[in-house]
Amino acid sequence: MYVVSNSATQCGIDLSSALGDSLLMITVARNLQLNGVLVTVFGQQINTMRDWFPGIDIAPQLRPDSRAAKLAALDTVIQLNANRPFASLERMHPKVIVLAHPAAPIRPSRWSNDSPVSAGTN
Protein backbone atom coordinates (compact mmCIF):
# COMPACT_ATOMS: atom_id res chain seq x y z
CA MET A 1 0.00 0.00 0.00
CA TYR A 2 1.26 3.45 -0.88
CA VAL A 3 0.72 6.51 1.23
CA VAL A 4 0.60 9.95 -0.34
CA SER A 5 2.35 12.51 1.80
CA ASN A 6 3.86 15.89 1.21
CA SER A 7 7.08 14.06 0.36
CA ALA A 8 5.30 12.99 -2.85
CA THR A 9 5.67 16.34 -4.50
CA GLN A 10 3.59 15.62 -7.61
CA CYS A 11 0.38 13.60 -7.54
CA GLY A 12 -1.96 13.02 -10.46
CA ILE A 13 -5.61 12.07 -10.06
CA ASP A 14 -7.03 10.35 -13.11
CA LEU A 15 -10.82 10.74 -13.38
CA SER A 16 -13.37 8.63 -15.19
CA SER A 17 -16.20 10.17 -17.18
CA ALA A 18 -18.64 9.58 -14.31
CA LEU A 19 -19.52 13.03 -13.00
CA GLY A 20 -20.35 11.92 -9.44
CA ASP A 21 -17.08 10.03 -9.13
CA SER A 22 -15.22 13.02 -10.53
CA LEU A 23 -16.76 15.38 -7.99
CA LEU A 24 -15.85 12.97 -5.20
CA MET A 25 -12.26 12.87 -6.40
CA ILE A 26 -12.07 16.67 -6.46
CA THR A 27 -12.52 16.55 -2.67
CA VAL A 28 -9.60 14.10 -2.50
CA ALA A 29 -7.51 16.50 -4.60
CA ARG A 30 -8.39 19.42 -2.35
CA ASN A 31 -7.56 17.49 0.82
CA LEU A 32 -4.19 16.48 -0.63
CA GLN A 33 -3.50 20.11 -1.51
CA LEU A 34 -4.37 21.21 2.02
CA ASN A 35 -1.73 18.75 3.21
CA GLY A 36 1.01 20.14 1.00
CA VAL A 37 0.81 17.79 -1.98
CA LEU A 38 0.96 19.28 -5.49
CA VAL A 39 -1.97 17.75 -7.37
CA THR A 40 -3.00 17.70 -11.03
CA VAL A 41 -6.45 16.36 -11.84
CA PHE A 42 -6.99 14.82 -15.29
CA GLY A 43 -10.55 14.53 -16.57
CA GLN A 44 -12.68 15.66 -19.48
CA GLN A 45 -15.84 16.65 -17.61
CA ILE A 46 -14.00 18.31 -14.74
CA ASN A 47 -11.83 20.17 -17.25
CA THR A 48 -14.96 21.81 -18.69
CA MET A 49 -15.96 22.80 -15.13
CA ARG A 50 -12.51 24.06 -14.10
CA ASP A 51 -13.81 27.53 -13.22
CA TRP A 52 -15.84 25.95 -10.42
CA PHE A 53 -12.66 24.74 -8.73
CA PRO A 54 -10.23 27.66 -8.41
CA GLY A 55 -6.82 26.73 -7.12
CA ILE A 56 -6.96 23.14 -8.36
CA ASP A 57 -4.73 22.28 -11.32
CA ILE A 58 -7.13 20.62 -13.78
CA ALA A 59 -6.05 19.24 -17.14
CA PRO A 60 -7.87 17.46 -19.98
CA GLN A 61 -8.32 13.71 -19.85
CA LEU A 62 -5.14 11.76 -20.49
CA ARG A 63 -4.89 10.53 -24.06
CA PRO A 64 -3.42 7.13 -24.87
CA ASP A 65 -0.62 8.63 -27.00
CA SER A 66 0.62 10.98 -24.26
CA ARG A 67 -0.48 9.17 -21.09
CA ALA A 68 2.83 7.45 -20.30
CA ALA A 69 4.88 10.63 -20.63
CA LYS A 70 2.54 12.67 -18.45
CA LEU A 71 2.36 9.99 -15.78
CA ALA A 72 6.15 9.62 -15.72
CA ALA A 73 6.45 13.17 -14.39
CA LEU A 74 4.36 12.28 -11.32
CA ASP A 75 5.41 10.67 -8.05
CA THR A 76 2.00 9.09 -7.42
CA VAL A 77 -1.10 8.47 -9.53
CA ILE A 78 -4.54 8.00 -7.99
CA GLN A 79 -7.54 6.49 -9.73
CA LEU A 80 -10.90 5.75 -8.09
CA ASN A 81 -11.65 2.52 -9.95
CA ALA A 82 -9.19 -0.17 -10.96
CA ASN A 83 -10.62 -0.47 -14.47
CA ARG A 84 -11.55 3.09 -15.45
CA PRO A 85 -10.62 5.28 -17.01
CA PHE A 86 -7.59 3.02 -17.56
CA ALA A 87 -7.30 -0.66 -16.71
CA SER A 88 -3.93 -1.87 -15.41
CA LEU A 89 -2.66 1.64 -14.73
CA GLU A 90 -0.05 0.13 -12.44
CA ARG A 91 1.70 -1.22 -15.54
CA MET A 92 2.42 2.37 -16.61
CA HIS A 93 3.47 3.81 -13.28
CA PRO A 94 5.32 2.33 -10.30
CA LYS A 95 3.17 4.07 -7.67
CA VAL A 96 -0.56 3.83 -8.38
CA ILE A 97 -3.25 4.08 -5.71
CA VAL A 98 -6.68 2.65 -6.52
CA LEU A 99 -9.28 3.85 -4.02
CA ALA A 100 -12.22 1.56 -4.85
CA HIS A 101 -11.66 -2.15 -5.13
CA PRO A 102 -14.17 -4.77 -6.28
CA ALA A 103 -16.85 -4.99 -3.63
CA ALA A 104 -17.78 -8.04 -1.64
CA PRO A 105 -21.37 -9.29 -1.92
CA ILE A 106 -23.77 -6.73 -0.52
CA ARG A 107 -25.45 -9.19 1.80
CA PRO A 108 -24.52 -12.50 3.38
CA SER A 109 -25.49 -15.56 1.38
CA ARG A 110 -27.61 -16.81 4.27
CA TRP A 111 -30.13 -14.04 3.53
CA SER A 112 -32.90 -15.13 1.26
CA ASN A 113 -34.99 -13.06 -1.12
CA ASP A 114 -38.12 -14.97 -0.12
CA SER A 115 -38.00 -14.18 3.63
CA PRO A 116 -40.00 -11.04 4.34
CA VAL A 117 -38.58 -8.42 6.65
CA SER A 118 -41.01 -6.26 8.60
CA ALA A 119 -40.34 -3.14 10.59
CA GLY A 120 -40.03 -3.91 14.26
CA THR A 121 -39.26 -7.63 13.88
CA ASN A 122 -35.96 -9.30 14.58
PDB file of C-alpha atoms in Angstrom, residues 5-90:
ATOM      1  CA  SER A   5       2.347  12.509   1.801  1.00  0.00           C
ATOM      2  CA  ASN A   6       3.863  15.886   1.211  1.00  0.00           C
ATOM      3  CA  SER A   7       7.085  14.055   0.359  1.00  0.00           C
ATOM      4  CA  ALA A   8       5.303  12.986  -2.855  1.00  0.00           C
ATOM      5  CA  THR A   9       5.674  16.341  -4.502  1.00  0.00           C
ATOM      6  CA  GLN A  10       3.592  15.617  -7.613  1.00  0.00           C
ATOM      7  CA  CYS A  11       0.383  13.604  -7.539  1.00  0.00           C
ATOM      8  CA  GLY A  12      -1.964  13.018 -10.456  1.00  0.00           C
ATOM      9  CA  ILE A  13      -5.608  12.073 -10.062  1.00  0.00           C
ATOM     10  CA  ASP A  14      -7.033  10.346 -13.105  1.00  0.00           C
ATOM     11  CA  LEU A  15     -10.821  10.741 -13.378  1.00  0.00           C
ATOM     12  CA  SER A  16     -13.366   8.628 -15.189  1.00  0.00           C
ATOM     13  CA  SER A  17     -16.204  10.169 -17.183  1.00  0.00           C
ATOM     14  CA  ALA A  18     -18.644   9.577 -14.312  1.00  0.00           C
ATOM     15  CA  LEU A  19     -19.523  13.031 -12.996  1.00  0.00           C
ATOM     16  CA  GLY A  20     -20.349  11.921  -9.443  1.00  0.00           C
ATOM     17  CA  ASP A  21     -17.077  10.025  -9.129  1.00  0.00           C
ATOM     18  CA  SER A  22     -15.224  13.018 -10.533  1.00  0.00           C
ATOM     19  CA  LEU A  23     -16.759  15.380  -7.986  1.00  0.00           C
ATOM     20  CA  LEU A  24     -15.855  12.970  -5.195  1.00  0.00           C
ATOM     21  CA  MET A  25     -12.260  12.869  -6.401  1.00  0.00           C
ATOM     22  CA  ILE A  26     -12.074  16.673  -6.456  1.00  0.00           C
ATOM     23  CA  THR A  27     -12.522  16.551  -2.670  1.00  0.00           C
ATOM     24  CA  VAL A  28      -9.597  14.105  -2.497  1.00  0.00           C
ATOM     25  CA  ALA A  29      -7.513  16.504  -4.603  1.00  0.00           C
ATOM     26  CA  ARG A  30      -8.386  19.424  -2.349  1.00  0.00           C
ATOM     27  CA  ASN A  31      -7.556  17.490   0.816  1.00  0.00           C
ATOM     28  CA  LEU A  32      -4.191  16.480  -0.630  1.00  0.00           C
ATOM     29  CA  GLN A  33      -3.496  20.114  -1.506  1.00  0.00           C
ATOM     30  CA  LEU A  34      -4.373  21.210   2.021  1.00  0.00           C
ATOM     31  CA  ASN A  35      -1.731  18.746   3.214  1.00  0.00           C
ATOM     32  CA  GLY A  36       1.014  20.140   1.004  1.00  0.00           C
ATOM     33  CA  VAL A  37       0.810  17.789  -1.981  1.00  0.00           C
ATOM     34  CA  LEU A  38       0.957  19.276  -5.493  1.00  0.00           C
ATOM     35  CA  VAL A  39      -1.972  17.755  -7.373  1.00  0.00           C
ATOM     36  CA  THR A  40      -2.996  17.699 -11.029  1.00  0.00           C
ATOM     37  CA  VAL A  41      -6.452  16.363 -11.843  1.00  0.00           C
ATOM     38  CA  PHE A  42      -6.986  14.820 -15.291  1.00  0.00           C
ATOM     39  CA  GLY A  43     -10.554  14.534 -16.572  1.00  0.00           C
ATOM     40  CA  GLN A  44     -12.676  15.663 -19.475  1.00  0.00           C
ATOM     41  CA  GLN A  45     -15.843  16.651 -17.610  1.00  0.00           C
ATOM     42  CA  ILE A  46     -14.005  18.313 -14.745  1.00  0.00           C
ATOM     43  CA  ASN A  47     -11.826  20.170 -17.248  1.00  0.00           C
ATOM     44  CA  THR A  48     -14.959  21.809 -18.688  1.00  0.00           C
ATOM     45  CA  MET A  49     -15.965  22.800 -15.128  1.00  0.00           C
ATOM     46  CA  ARG A  50     -12.512  24.056 -14.099  1.00  0.00           C
ATOM     47  CA  ASP A  51     -13.806  27.528 -13.216  1.00  0.00           C
ATOM     48  CA  TRP A  52     -15.842  25.953 -10.417  1.00  0.00           C
ATOM     49  CA  PHE A  53     -12.656  24.738  -8.726  1.00  0.00           C
ATOM     50  CA  PRO A  54     -10.234  27.655  -8.406  1.00  0.00           C
ATOM     51  CA  GLY A  55      -6.821  26.735  -7.117  1.00  0.00           C
ATOM     52  CA  ILE A  56      -6.963  23.139  -8.357  1.00  0.00           C
ATOM     53  CA  ASP A  57      -4.732  22.277 -11.320  1.00  0.00           C
ATOM     54  CA  ILE A  58      -7.132  20.620 -13.781  1.00  0.00           C
ATOM     55  CA  ALA A  59      -6.049  19.235 -17.144  1.00  0.00           C
ATOM     56  CA  PRO A  60      -7.874  17.456 -19.979  1.00  0.00           C
ATOM     57  CA  GLN A  61      -8.320  13.709 -19.851  1.00  0.00           C
ATOM     58  CA  LEU A  62      -5.141  11.764 -20.494  1.00  0.00           C
ATOM     59  CA  ARG A  63      -4.890  10.531 -24.061  1.00  0.00           C
ATOM     60  CA  PRO A  64      -3.415   7.125 -24.869  1.00  0.00           C
ATOM     61  CA  ASP A  65      -0.621   8.626 -26.997  1.00  0.00           C
ATOM     62  CA  SER A  66       0.620  10.979 -24.261  1.00  0.00           C
ATOM     63  CA  ARG A  67      -0.481   9.173 -21.086  1.00  0.00           C
ATOM     64  CA  ALA A  68       2.825   7.446 -20.303  1.00  0.00           C
ATOM     65  CA  ALA A  69       4.880  10.627 -20.633  1.00  0.00           C
ATOM     66  CA  LYS A  70       2.537  12.667 -18.450  1.00  0.00           C
ATOM     67  CA  LEU A  71       2.358   9.986 -15.781  1.00  0.00           C
ATOM     68  CA  ALA A  72       6.154   9.617 -15.719  1.00  0.00           C
ATOM     69  CA  ALA A  73       6.449  13.174 -14.392  1.00  0.00           C
ATOM     70  CA  LEU A  74       4.360  12.283 -11.321  1.00  0.00           C
ATOM     71  CA  ASP A  75       5.414  10.674  -8.052  1.00  0.00           C
ATOM     72  CA  THR A  76       2.002   9.095  -7.423  1.00  0.00           C
ATOM     73  CA  VAL A  77      -1.103   8.469  -9.531  1.00  0.00           C
ATOM     74  CA  ILE A  78      -4.538   7.996  -7.994  1.00  0.00           C
ATOM     75  CA  GLN A  79      -7.537   6.492  -9.727  1.00  0.00           C
ATOM     76  CA  LEU A  80     -10.903   5.754  -8.094  1.00  0.00           C
ATOM     77  CA  ASN A  81     -11.646   2.523  -9.947  1.00  0.00           C
ATOM     78  CA  ALA A  82      -9.192  -0.165 -10.961  1.00  0.00           C
ATOM     79  CA  ASN A  83     -10.623  -0.468 -14.473  1.00  0.00           C
ATOM     80  CA  ARG A  84     -11.547   3.086 -15.451  1.00  0.00           C
ATOM     81  CA  PRO A  85     -10.618   5.276 -17.015  1.00  0.00           C
ATOM     82  CA  PHE A  86      -7.587   3.016 -17.563  1.00  0.00           C
ATOM     83  CA  ALA A  87      -7.304  -0.659 -16.708  1.00  0.00           C
ATOM     84  CA  SER A  88      -3.929  -1.869 -15.413  1.00  0.00           C
ATOM     85  CA  LEU A  89      -2.659   1.635 -14.734  1.00  0.00           C
ATOM     86  CA  GLU A  90      -0.045   0.127 -12.436  1.00  0.00           C
TER      87      GLU A  90
END
